[in-house]
C-alpha cells in the first residue's frame, strides 16, 4: 500500500493514509464509521487499488454487497490479483445468488490462491450449498486435508467451526459437539463463538452480569415480594387494631343514645297523654267541686281538699274564695277543728 500511495502528492497521500488507518481500526467494532472513512479516502484517491479494496471491505462489513463487489472488481482489474476471489463469491451469496458463488468456486482463479485463500473459497462454497438447501453436500464440501490436519493455522478455527455447524444442520449433534470443541481449541483469538455453541449443546445458559435488562428482571420479583409483604403487614396491623371493639363502641354510641332518646320521647308522649287526660278530668272534677262547694256552703259543710288531679284544673273552676294555699290549709278564720264542723256563723 505504501508504494501505491507514493504516486500521490505528499499531503494528499498523508490524508488518504490517515483515512485508511481509521478504516482498518474501526472495521470490526464500528463498520458504519469505517465505511464513512472509506468514502472519504475513495473520494481523495479512487485510482489507488488499496483504496478501492478498503472501500470494498468497508461496504462488505455494512452489508452493501453490490457496492462491495464493484469495488473488489475494480481493485482486481487494477492489480490482476485473484486474492479477492473468495470474498467476491461471498458477495454473490449476500446478493442472493448462491449458484453464482458456487460456479466461482470451480473457476481457474481458485488454483491461483494460496492455502488460506483456497480454504476461504471452500467455506464460501459450503455456505452456498447450504443456501441452496444442500446441507449434506455442504458437509462433504468441507471435508478436506486442511480439516483433518492437526496443525493450527489462522484459518483452522473457522474451518472446524463451519464443519461443526454443518454437522449440526444435518442432525449429527454428537459429532458437531466434538468439532465445536476442536474449533475452540484452535480459536486463540476468539474469532468464533464456539464456546457459546458448546454451552448451548450442553444446556448451559450464561447471563451477562452487566446486562441491565437481566438485572431489572431479577429485581421485579423481589419488588413484588416486598409489596406483598407490605400488604400482609398492613392487613395484620388493621386486624390487630381492634376492629370489633370499634364496632361495639360505635354500636354503643350510635344505638344506645338513639334508644334512650326514643324511650325518652315515648315517655314524654305518655306524660303528655296523662297531662291531657288529667286536664279533662280536672275540668269535670272542677265543675263537680264547684257544685259540691255550693251545696256544702248551703248545708254548712266545708268541701274536702281536691285531689292531685284537680290541682291542674283551671283557676276559674275553683271554689269561691279559694286560693292555692286553701288546697291544703284551712280557710281564713278556720281552725283545724273547723274542717269538719259547721261554719262559724252556723
Short mmCIF file of C-alpha atoms in Angstrom, two decimals:
data_model
loop_
_atom_site.label_atom_id
_atom_site.label_comp_id
_atom_site.label_asym_id
_atom_site.label_seq_id
_atom_site.Cartn_x
_atom_site.Cartn_y
_atom_site.Cartn_z
CA UNK A 1 0.00 0.00 0.00
CA UNK A 2 2.87 2.36 0.74
CA UNK A 3 4.14 2.01 -2.82
CA UNK A 4 0.71 2.81 -4.17
CA UNK A 5 0.42 5.95 -2.05
CA UNK A 6 3.80 7.21 -3.25
CA UNK A 7 2.19 8.02 -6.56
CA UNK A 8 0.18 10.74 -4.81
CA UNK A 9 1.32 14.17 -3.62
CA UNK A 10 2.70 14.05 -0.10
CA UNK A 11 -0.09 15.92 1.66
CA UNK A 12 -2.76 14.00 -0.23
CA UNK A 13 -1.03 10.71 0.47
CA UNK A 14 -0.97 11.56 4.18
CA UNK A 15 -4.69 12.39 4.20
CA UNK A 16 -5.53 9.16 2.38
CA UNK A 17 -3.31 7.13 4.68
CA UNK A 18 -4.98 8.55 7.80
CA UNK A 19 -8.42 7.60 6.45
CA UNK A 20 -7.26 4.10 5.52
CA UNK A 21 -5.85 3.62 9.01
CA UNK A 22 -9.21 4.57 10.52
CA UNK A 23 -10.97 2.12 8.20
CA UNK A 24 -8.75 -0.73 9.38
CA UNK A 25 -9.13 0.34 13.03
CA UNK A 26 -12.95 0.60 13.05
CA UNK A 27 -13.89 -2.14 10.60
CA UNK A 28 -14.62 -4.77 13.27
CA UNK A 29 -16.02 -2.57 16.04
CA UNK A 30 -17.82 0.19 14.12
CA UNK A 31 -18.29 -0.77 10.45
CA UNK A 32 -20.55 2.18 9.70
CA UNK A 33 -17.91 4.66 10.79
CA UNK A 34 -15.27 2.69 8.90
CA UNK A 35 -17.45 2.91 5.81
CA UNK A 36 -17.64 6.70 6.21
CA UNK A 37 -13.83 6.99 6.34
CA UNK A 38 -13.53 4.72 3.29
CA UNK A 39 -15.79 7.03 1.29
CA UNK A 40 -13.52 9.97 2.14
CA UNK A 41 -10.42 8.03 1.02
CA UNK A 42 -12.21 6.92 -2.14
CA UNK A 43 -13.11 10.50 -2.97
CA UNK A 44 -9.49 11.57 -2.48
CA UNK A 45 -7.78 8.73 -4.37
CA UNK A 46 -10.12 6.49 -6.33
CA UNK A 47 -7.31 5.29 -8.63
CA UNK A 48 -5.34 3.66 -5.86
CA UNK A 49 -6.02 -0.13 -5.65
CA UNK A 50 -5.58 -0.19 -1.86
CA UNK A 51 -8.27 2.48 -1.52
CA UNK A 52 -10.70 0.51 -3.68
CA UNK A 53 -10.01 -2.64 -1.72
CA UNK A 54 -10.50 -0.86 1.62
CA UNK A 55 -13.73 0.67 0.32
CA UNK A 56 -14.88 -2.81 -0.75
CA UNK A 57 -14.26 -4.34 2.68
CA UNK A 58 -15.98 -1.41 4.43
CA UNK A 59 -19.05 -1.84 2.23
CA UNK A 60 -18.96 -5.61 2.79
CA UNK A 61 -18.89 -5.07 6.56
CA UNK A 62 -22.07 -2.99 6.42
CA UNK A 63 -23.93 -5.44 4.18
CA UNK A 64 -23.68 -3.36 0.99
CA UNK A 65 -22.73 -6.38 -1.08
CA UNK A 66 -23.35 -4.93 -4.55
CA UNK A 67 -21.18 -1.92 -3.77
CA UNK A 68 -18.52 -4.13 -2.23
CA UNK A 69 -18.46 -6.40 -5.29
CA UNK A 70 -17.99 -3.40 -7.57
CA UNK A 71 -15.04 -2.15 -5.51
CA UNK A 72 -13.43 -5.60 -5.40
CA UNK A 73 -13.74 -5.98 -9.16
CA UNK A 74 -12.14 -2.58 -9.64
CA UNK A 75 -9.26 -3.48 -7.36
CA UNK A 76 -8.79 -6.81 -9.15
CA UNK A 77 -8.66 -5.08 -12.53
CA UNK A 78 -6.01 -2.70 -11.23
CA UNK A 79 -3.80 -5.36 -9.68
CA UNK A 80 -4.63 -8.53 -11.64
CA UNK A 81 -4.56 -10.47 -8.37
CA UNK A 82 -7.01 -13.28 -7.58
CA UNK A 83 -6.77 -12.97 -3.80
CA UNK A 84 -10.17 -11.22 -3.62
CA UNK A 85 -11.91 -14.03 -5.46
CA UNK A 86 -13.38 -15.76 -2.37
CA UNK A 87 -14.84 -12.54 -0.94
CA UNK A 88 -16.24 -11.64 -4.35
CA UNK A 89 -18.01 -15.02 -4.41
CA UNK A 90 -19.34 -14.38 -0.93
CA UNK A 91 -20.77 -11.04 -2.15
CA UNK A 92 -22.73 -13.06 -4.70
CA UNK A 93 -24.14 -15.10 -1.82
CA UNK A 94 -25.02 -11.92 0.04
CA UNK A 95 -26.91 -10.70 -3.01
CA UNK A 96 -28.99 -13.87 -3.02
CA UNK A 97 -27.15 -15.63 -5.85
CA UNK A 98 -25.57 -18.74 -4.26
CA UNK A 99 -25.42 -20.57 -7.60
CA UNK A 100 -23.07 -17.93 -8.98
CA UNK A 101 -20.90 -18.22 -5.89
CA UNK A 102 -20.80 -21.98 -6.36
CA UNK A 103 -19.81 -21.51 -10.02
CA UNK A 104 -16.98 -19.19 -8.98
CA UNK A 105 -15.66 -21.95 -6.71
CA UNK A 106 -14.93 -24.02 -9.82
CA UNK A 107 -13.15 -21.29 -11.76
CA UNK A 108 -9.42 -21.48 -12.57
CA UNK A 109 -8.80 -18.42 -10.35
CA UNK A 110 -9.14 -20.71 -7.34
CA UNK A 111 -5.96 -22.53 -8.28
CA UNK A 112 -4.08 -19.24 -8.12
CA UNK A 113 -5.00 -18.79 -4.47
CA UNK A 114 -2.70 -19.66 -1.60
CA UNK A 115 -3.68 -22.20 1.03
CA UNK A 116 -5.60 -19.68 3.12
CA UNK A 117 -7.44 -18.44 0.01
CA UNK A 118 -8.38 -21.97 -1.02
CA UNK A 119 -9.75 -22.73 2.47
CA UNK A 120 -11.73 -19.49 2.32
CA UNK A 121 -13.13 -20.46 -1.08
CA UNK A 122 -14.17 -23.84 0.34
CA UNK A 123 -16.02 -22.10 3.18
CA UNK A 124 -17.88 -19.91 0.69
CA UNK A 125 -18.81 -22.92 -1.46
CA UNK A 126 -20.14 -24.81 1.57
CA UNK A 127 -22.21 -21.77 2.55
CA UNK A 128 -23.62 -21.60 -0.96
CA UNK A 129 -24.61 -25.27 -0.72
CA UNK A 130 -26.48 -24.60 2.49
CA UNK A 131 -28.17 -21.56 0.96
CA UNK A 132 -29.47 -23.87 -1.74
CA UNK A 133 -30.71 -26.40 0.84
CA UNK A 134 -27.94 -28.92 0.13
CA UNK A 135 -26.85 -29.48 3.73
CA UNK A 136 -25.32 -32.92 3.19
CA UNK A 137 -23.33 -31.59 0.24
CA UNK A 138 -22.09 -28.76 2.48
CA UNK A 139 -20.67 -31.32 4.91
CA UNK A 140 -18.87 -33.10 2.09
CA UNK A 141 -17.52 -29.82 0.66
CA UNK A 142 -15.80 -29.00 3.95
CA UNK A 143 -14.11 -32.39 4.28
CA UNK A 144 -10.53 -31.77 3.19
CA UNK A 145 -6.91 -32.38 4.19
CA UNK A 146 -6.90 -28.96 5.87
CA UNK A 147 -9.76 -30.06 8.11
CA UNK A 148 -8.06 -33.30 9.10
CA UNK A 149 -4.73 -31.59 9.81
CA UNK A 150 -3.69 -31.31 13.46
CA UNK A 151 -1.67 -28.18 12.86
CA UNK A 152 -3.26 -24.89 13.83
CA UNK A 153 -3.32 -22.22 11.17
CA UNK A 154 -5.04 -18.82 11.12
CA UNK A 155 -7.96 -20.38 9.23
CA UNK A 156 -8.19 -23.63 11.28
CA UNK A 157 -10.73 -22.39 13.84
CA UNK A 158 -13.11 -21.07 11.20
CA UNK A 159 -12.90 -24.25 9.12
CA UNK A 160 -13.60 -26.50 12.10
CA UNK A 161 -16.42 -24.25 13.26
CA UNK A 162 -18.07 -24.30 9.82
CA UNK A 163 -17.80 -28.09 9.71
CA UNK A 164 -19.36 -28.44 13.20
CA UNK A 165 -22.21 -26.12 12.19
CA UNK A 166 -22.83 -28.15 9.04
CA UNK A 167 -22.91 -31.38 11.05
CA UNK A 168 -25.44 -29.87 13.44
CA UNK A 169 -27.62 -28.83 10.50
CA UNK A 170 -27.90 -32.47 9.37
CA UNK A 171 -28.67 -33.72 12.88
CA UNK A 172 -25.28 -35.19 13.79
CA UNK A 173 -25.19 -33.50 17.17
CA UNK A 174 -22.53 -35.63 18.87
CA UNK A 175 -20.06 -35.09 16.05
CA UNK A 176 -20.95 -31.42 15.96
CA UNK A 177 -20.14 -31.08 19.64
CA UNK A 178 -16.76 -32.74 19.06
CA UNK A 179 -15.86 -30.35 16.27
CA UNK A 180 -17.05 -27.30 18.17
CA UNK A 181 -14.65 -28.35 20.92
CA UNK A 182 -11.83 -28.68 18.36
CA UNK A 183 -12.68 -25.25 16.97
CA UNK A 184 -12.50 -23.80 20.47
CA UNK A 185 -9.05 -25.29 20.96
CA UNK A 186 -7.79 -23.63 17.78
CA UNK A 187 -9.58 -20.31 18.32
CA UNK A 188 -6.90 -18.49 20.21
CA UNK A 189 -8.03 -15.07 19.01
CA UNK A 190 -11.71 -15.52 19.82
CA UNK A 191 -12.87 -15.16 16.22
CA UNK A 192 -15.76 -17.63 16.67
CA UNK A 193 -18.44 -18.26 19.30
CA UNK A 194 -17.55 -21.94 19.62
CA UNK A 195 -17.69 -21.76 23.42
CA UNK A 196 -21.27 -20.46 23.34
CA UNK A 197 -22.32 -23.16 20.88
CA UNK A 198 -20.81 -25.83 23.12
CA UNK A 199 -22.62 -24.44 26.14
CA UNK A 200 -25.86 -24.38 24.17
CA UNK A 201 -25.47 -28.04 23.27
CA UNK A 202 -24.73 -28.87 26.92
CA UNK A 203 -27.78 -26.94 28.12
CA UNK A 204 -25.75 -24.28 29.93
CA UNK A 205 -27.11 -20.72 29.91
CA UNK A 206 -24.89 -17.72 30.51
CA UNK A 207 -26.15 -14.41 31.90
CA UNK A 208 -24.34 -11.14 31.43
CA UNK A 209 -23.57 -9.77 34.88
CA UNK A 210 -23.68 -6.23 33.50
CA UNK A 211 -26.89 -6.69 31.49
CA UNK A 212 -29.35 -4.04 32.77
CA UNK A 213 -32.37 -5.91 31.35
CA UNK A 214 -31.48 -9.13 33.19
CA UNK A 215 -30.89 -7.14 36.40
CA UNK A 216 -34.28 -5.44 36.03
CA UNK A 217 -35.99 -8.81 35.54
CA UNK A 218 -34.34 -10.10 38.73
CA UNK A 219 -35.41 -7.01 40.71
CA UNK A 220 -39.05 -7.14 39.62
CA UNK A 221 -39.89 -10.38 41.52
CA UNK A 222 -38.08 -9.03 44.59
CA UNK A 223 -40.08 -5.80 44.43
CA UNK A 224 -43.29 -7.79 44.06
CA UNK A 225 -42.40 -9.88 47.12
CA UNK A 226 -41.67 -6.73 49.15
CA UNK A 227 -45.01 -5.26 48.06
CA UNK A 228 -46.84 -8.44 49.06
CA UNK A 229 -45.07 -8.46 52.42
CA UNK A 230 -46.03 -4.84 53.00
CA UNK A 231 -49.63 -5.63 52.14
CA UNK A 232 -49.67 -8.55 54.58
CA UNK A 233 -48.19 -6.39 57.33
CA UNK A 234 -50.79 -3.71 56.65
CA UNK A 235 -53.59 -6.26 56.82
CA UNK A 236 -52.21 -7.62 60.09
CA UNK A 237 -52.00 -4.10 61.50
CA UNK A 238 -55.59 -3.42 60.50
CA UNK A 239 -56.84 -6.65 62.06
CA UNK A 240 -54.78 -6.05 65.22
CA UNK A 241 -56.14 -2.53 65.72
CA UNK A 242 -59.35 -3.91 67.27
CA UNK A 243 -61.99 -3.63 64.62
CA UNK A 244 -64.52 -5.45 66.86
CA UNK A 245 -64.12 -3.04 69.77
CA UNK A 246 -64.65 -0.21 67.32
CA UNK A 247 -67.84 -1.87 66.15
CA UNK A 248 -69.05 -2.32 69.72
CA UNK A 249 -68.12 1.21 70.58
CA UNK A 250 -69.92 2.51 67.57
CA UNK A 251 -72.93 0.42 68.48
CA UNK A 252 -72.93 1.81 72.00
CA UNK A 253 -72.52 5.36 70.84
CA UNK A 254 -74.93 5.16 67.95
CA UNK A 255 -77.62 2.75 69.10
CA UNK A 256 -77.92 3.35 72.84
CA UNK A 257 -78.42 7.13 72.74
CA UNK A 258 -80.94 6.66 70.00
CA UNK A 259 -82.73 4.06 72.05
CA UNK A 260 -82.63 6.32 75.09
CA UNK A 261 -83.87 9.19 73.02
CA UNK A 262 -86.66 7.10 71.58
CA UNK A 263 -87.64 5.83 75.00
CA UNK A 264 -87.47 9.37 76.41
CA UNK A 265 -89.65 10.55 73.58
CA UNK A 266 -92.09 7.77 74.29
CA UNK A 267 -92.13 8.70 77.95
CA UNK A 268 -92.75 12.31 77.05
CA UNK A 269 -95.65 11.29 74.85
CA UNK A 270 -97.13 9.22 77.64
CA UNK A 271 -96.69 12.09 80.03
CA UNK A 272 -98.37 14.42 77.61
CA UNK A 273 -101.23 11.98 77.25
CA UNK A 274 -101.52 11.77 81.03
CA UNK A 275 -101.48 15.53 81.26
CA UNK A 276 -104.26 15.82 78.69
CA UNK A 277 -106.38 13.21 80.39
CA UNK A 278 -105.66 14.82 83.73
CA UNK A 279 -106.81 18.17 82.41
CA UNK A 280 -110.05 16.73 81.16
CA UNK A 281 -110.57 15.00 84.47
CA UNK A 282 -109.77 18.17 86.35
CA UNK A 283 -112.33 20.11 84.31
CA UNK A 284 -115.02 17.62 85.21
CA UNK A 285 -113.84 17.42 88.77
CA UNK A 286 -113.69 21.20 88.98
CA UNK A 287 -117.29 21.50 87.87
CA UNK A 288 -118.34 18.90 90.38
CA UNK A 289 -116.26 20.59 93.06
CA UNK A 290 -117.87 23.92 92.36
CA UNK A 291 -121.30 22.36 92.59
CA UNK A 292 -120.34 20.46 95.68
CA UNK A 293 -118.87 23.57 97.21
CA UNK A 294 -122.12 25.39 96.72
CA UNK A 295 -124.01 22.54 98.23
CA UNK A 296 -121.60 22.40 101.07
CA UNK A 297 -121.97 26.10 101.67
CA UNK A 298 -125.68 25.67 101.69
CA UNK A 299 -125.51 22.84 104.11
CA UNK A 300 -122.80 24.36 106.22
CA UNK A 301 -120.18 21.66 105.31
CA UNK A 302 -116.71 22.61 104.02
CA UNK A 303 -115.54 20.61 100.89
CA UNK A 304 -112.71 18.17 101.23
CA UNK A 305 -109.37 19.24 99.68
CA UNK A 306 -109.15 18.47 95.97
CA UNK A 307 -107.23 15.52 94.65
CA UNK A 308 -103.88 15.92 92.88
CA UNK A 309 -105.61 15.69 89.53
CA UNK A 310 -107.76 18.68 90.50
CA UNK A 311 -104.76 20.88 91.18
CA UNK A 312 -104.11 21.34 87.45
CA UNK A 313 -107.65 22.44 86.71
CA UNK A 314 -108.49 25.99 85.59
CA UNK A 315 -108.45 28.68 88.29
CA UNK A 316 -111.98 29.91 87.43
CA UNK A 317 -113.41 26.48 88.29
CA UNK A 318 -112.18 26.64 91.92
CA UNK A 319 -114.49 27.33 94.79
CA UNK A 320 -115.20 30.99 95.54
CA UNK A 321 -112.67 32.47 97.90
CA UNK A 322 -110.23 29.51 97.46
CA UNK A 323 -106.53 30.14 96.86
CA UNK A 324 -103.57 27.90 96.21
CA UNK A 325 -102.91 27.79 99.86
CA UNK A 326 -106.51 26.76 100.54
CA UNK A 327 -105.97 23.44 98.82
CA UNK A 328 -104.14 22.04 101.76
CA UNK A 329 -104.73 24.54 104.53
CA UNK A 330 -107.92 25.70 106.34
CA UNK A 331 -109.94 28.61 105.14
CA UNK A 332 -109.39 32.03 106.67
CA UNK A 333 -110.61 32.10 110.19
CA UNK A 334 -110.81 28.33 110.33
CA UNK A 335 -109.06 26.16 112.78
CA UNK A 336 -108.17 22.59 112.44
CA UNK A 337 -111.31 21.65 114.28
CA UNK A 338 -113.47 23.68 111.96
CA UNK A 339 -112.78 21.47 108.90
CA UNK A 340 -115.49 19.03 109.76
CA UNK A 341 -117.67 21.25 111.92
CA UNK A 342 -120.37 23.70 110.94
CA UNK A 343 -119.49 27.15 109.73
CA UNK A 344 -118.68 29.67 112.37
CA UNK A 345 -121.83 31.64 111.74
CA UNK A 346 -123.95 28.49 111.84
#
